[in-house]
Tab-separated table of C-alpha atoms in Angstrom:
chain	number	residue	atom	x	y	z
I	1	MET	CA	116.718	76.808	132.305
I	2	ASN	CA	120.087	75.090	132.849
I	3	ASP	CA	120.711	71.374	132.853
I	4	GLN	CA	121.971	70.327	136.294
I	5	THR	CA	124.963	68.420	134.833
I	6	THR	CA	126.216	71.197	132.563
I	7	PRO	CA	127.618	74.322	134.214
I	8	ALA	CA	126.136	77.625	133.128
I	9	PRO	CA	128.371	79.596	130.754
I	10	SER	CA	128.935	82.212	133.445
I	11	ALA	CA	130.118	79.490	135.850
I	12	THR	CA	132.587	78.222	133.243
I	13	ILE	CA	133.901	81.735	132.646
I	14	ALA	CA	134.187	82.335	136.394
I	15	ALA	CA	136.129	79.080	136.797
I	16	LEU	CA	138.559	80.100	134.050
I	17	ARG	CA	139.025	83.550	135.605
I	18	ARG	CA	140.032	82.051	138.945
I	19	PRO	CA	143.837	81.850	139.206
I	20	HIS	CA	145.134	78.316	138.674
I	21	ASP	CA	148.541	77.390	140.038
I	22	ILE	CA	150.850	75.442	137.753
I	23	ARG	CA	152.249	73.553	140.764
I	24	GLY	CA	149.001	71.579	141.036
I	25	LEU	CA	149.405	69.971	137.600
I	26	SER	CA	150.405	66.411	136.834
I	27	LEU	CA	153.891	66.033	135.377
I	28	ASN	CA	152.565	65.510	131.832
I	29	ALA	CA	150.260	68.536	132.031
I	30	LEU	CA	153.134	70.619	133.417
I	31	HIS	CA	155.381	69.517	130.546
I	32	LEU	CA	152.748	70.473	127.961
I	33	VAL	CA	151.960	73.866	129.488
I	34	MET	CA	155.666	74.672	129.772
I	35	ALA	CA	156.229	73.488	126.190
I	36	MET	CA	153.592	75.956	124.997
I	37	ARG	CA	155.349	78.717	126.907
I	38	LEU	CA	158.774	77.784	125.567
I	39	CYS	CA	157.506	77.482	122.003
I	40	ALA	CA	156.048	80.986	122.279
I	41	LEU	CA	159.448	82.299	123.378
I	42	PHE	CA	161.213	80.462	120.561
I	43	GLU	CA	158.720	81.807	118.018
I	44	CYS	CA	159.461	85.364	119.157
I	45	ALA	CA	163.192	84.643	118.858
I	46	GLY	CA	162.802	83.011	115.441
I	47	ARG	CA	164.247	79.692	116.662
I	48	ASP	CA	163.160	76.078	116.251
I	49	PRO	CA	162.080	74.746	119.683
I	50	VAL	CA	162.535	71.027	118.880
I	51	PRO	CA	166.270	70.767	119.766
I	52	ASP	CA	165.687	72.400	123.142
I	53	LEU	CA	162.585	70.301	123.803
I	54	ALA	CA	164.533	67.156	122.855
I	55	GLN	CA	167.216	68.051	125.364
I	56	ARG	CA	164.599	68.798	128.035
I	57	TYR	CA	162.737	65.492	127.515
I	58	ARG	CA	165.823	63.456	126.548
I	59	SER	CA	163.893	62.253	123.494
I	60	VAL	CA	163.579	63.572	119.973
I	61	GLU	CA	160.352	61.591	119.540
I	62	ALA	CA	158.767	63.189	122.615
I	63	ALA	CA	159.945	66.646	121.508
I	64	CYS	CA	158.426	66.166	118.050
I	65	ALA	CA	155.141	64.896	119.540
I	66	VAL	CA	154.910	67.861	121.918
I	67	HIS	CA	155.794	70.316	119.154
I	68	GLY	CA	153.194	68.613	116.966
I	69	LEU	CA	150.579	69.287	119.647
I	70	VAL	CA	151.687	72.911	119.845
I	71	ARG	CA	151.366	73.306	116.057
I	72	THR	CA	147.954	71.602	116.087
I	73	ILE	CA	146.726	73.956	118.805
I	74	VAL	CA	148.039	76.990	116.932
I	75	HIS	CA	146.171	75.881	113.785
I	76	THR	CA	142.897	74.830	115.438
I	77	TRP	CA	142.463	77.328	118.279
I	78	PRO	CA	139.859	79.985	117.442
I	79	GLU	CA	142.155	82.823	118.531
I	80	PRO	CA	145.816	83.160	119.521
I	81	PHE	CA	146.695	80.747	122.347
I	82	MET	CA	147.655	82.884	125.340
I	83	VAL	CA	150.525	81.791	127.570
I	84	ASN	CA	152.290	83.221	130.582
I	85	ARG	CA	156.048	83.533	130.915
I	86	PRO	CA	157.825	80.297	131.921
I	87	CYS	CA	158.566	81.716	135.390
I	88	CYS	CA	154.904	82.513	136.144
I	89	LEU	CA	153.097	80.184	138.561
I	90	THR	CA	149.588	81.092	137.419
I	91	MET	CA	148.047	79.838	134.200
I	92	THR	CA	146.077	81.604	131.496
I	93	PRO	CA	142.585	80.293	130.673
I	94	ASP	CA	144.067	78.685	127.534
I	95	GLU	CA	146.700	76.908	129.630
I	96	VAL	CA	143.992	75.720	132.031
I	97	THR	CA	142.127	74.288	129.038
I	98	LEU	CA	145.312	72.547	127.839
I	99	ALA	CA	145.787	71.018	131.295
I	100	GLY	CA	142.201	69.742	131.171
I	101	MET	CA	142.777	68.311	127.698
I	102	THR	CA	145.823	66.498	129.079
I	103	ARG	CA	143.826	65.073	132.008
I	104	SER	CA	141.155	63.794	129.624
I	105	ALA	CA	143.760	62.252	127.312
I	106	ILE	CA	145.491	60.490	130.219
I	107	ALA	CA	142.140	59.159	131.459
I	108	ALA	CA	141.151	58.123	127.900
I	109	ASP	CA	138.001	60.219	128.375
I	110	ARG	CA	137.157	61.173	124.802
I	111	ALA	CA	133.706	62.482	125.781
I	112	GLY	CA	135.186	64.675	128.528
I	113	PHE	CA	137.788	65.973	126.095
I	114	ALA	CA	135.087	66.979	123.622
I	115	ALA	CA	132.896	68.484	126.348
I	116	MET	CA	135.779	70.657	127.517
I	117	LEU	CA	136.206	72.147	124.032
I	118	ASP	CA	132.520	72.241	123.112
I	119	GLY	CA	131.364	75.742	122.250
I	120	PHE	CA	134.922	77.026	122.113
I	121	VAL	CA	136.743	75.022	119.449
I	122	ARG	CA	134.832	73.928	116.372
I	123	THR	CA	133.699	70.298	116.635
I	124	ASP	CA	135.417	69.315	113.385
I	125	ARG	CA	138.764	70.228	115.015
I	126	HIS	CA	138.326	68.134	118.168
I	127	GLU	CA	139.675	64.928	116.630
I	128	ALA	CA	142.970	66.509	115.544
I	129	LEU	CA	143.423	68.058	118.994
I	130	HIS	CA	142.567	64.792	120.735
I	131	GLU	CA	144.993	62.735	118.660
I	132	ALA	CA	147.827	65.256	119.032
I	133	THR	CA	147.254	65.487	122.806
I	134	ARG	CA	147.076	61.715	123.185
I	135	HIS	CA	150.272	61.254	121.148
I	136	ALA	CA	152.161	63.912	123.149
I	137	VAL	CA	151.020	62.433	126.478
I	138	ALA	CA	152.017	58.908	125.394
I	139	SER	CA	155.429	60.098	124.188
I	140	LEU	CA	156.096	61.961	127.422
I	141	SER	CA	154.975	58.986	129.504
I	142	ALA	CA	157.415	56.741	127.614
I	143	VAL	CA	160.410	58.890	128.652
I	144	ALA	CA	159.365	59.480	132.254
């Protein structure tokens, strides 16, 4: 029997399978999803992404905060974080989750942030993800 307020696991999986368009994201969520994509490209090329992120955001502090979030996700995610190419308009389920994390951080909804990751990312890793997301969002908002 399912609780009426919590979607069934199959509903959550179906929602993640549905294509999500990157053009519907807030500016901060778009920046974070694109940063993940760019960092993946830089990793494959063996380059440090911070100088390019700093140029993109016109702030070394924002670039370091965003790269810090990327590193935190890489270390806390239960499996490799999957991204699409920067030119792709659809998002992977991991990118959709990142966009939701960003929305929760902007809204200061700590409970919603935890609920989004519950059952996917170990609970003892939520705090690090929340703090890194909040810091990246605040740094990006300061340069916008």
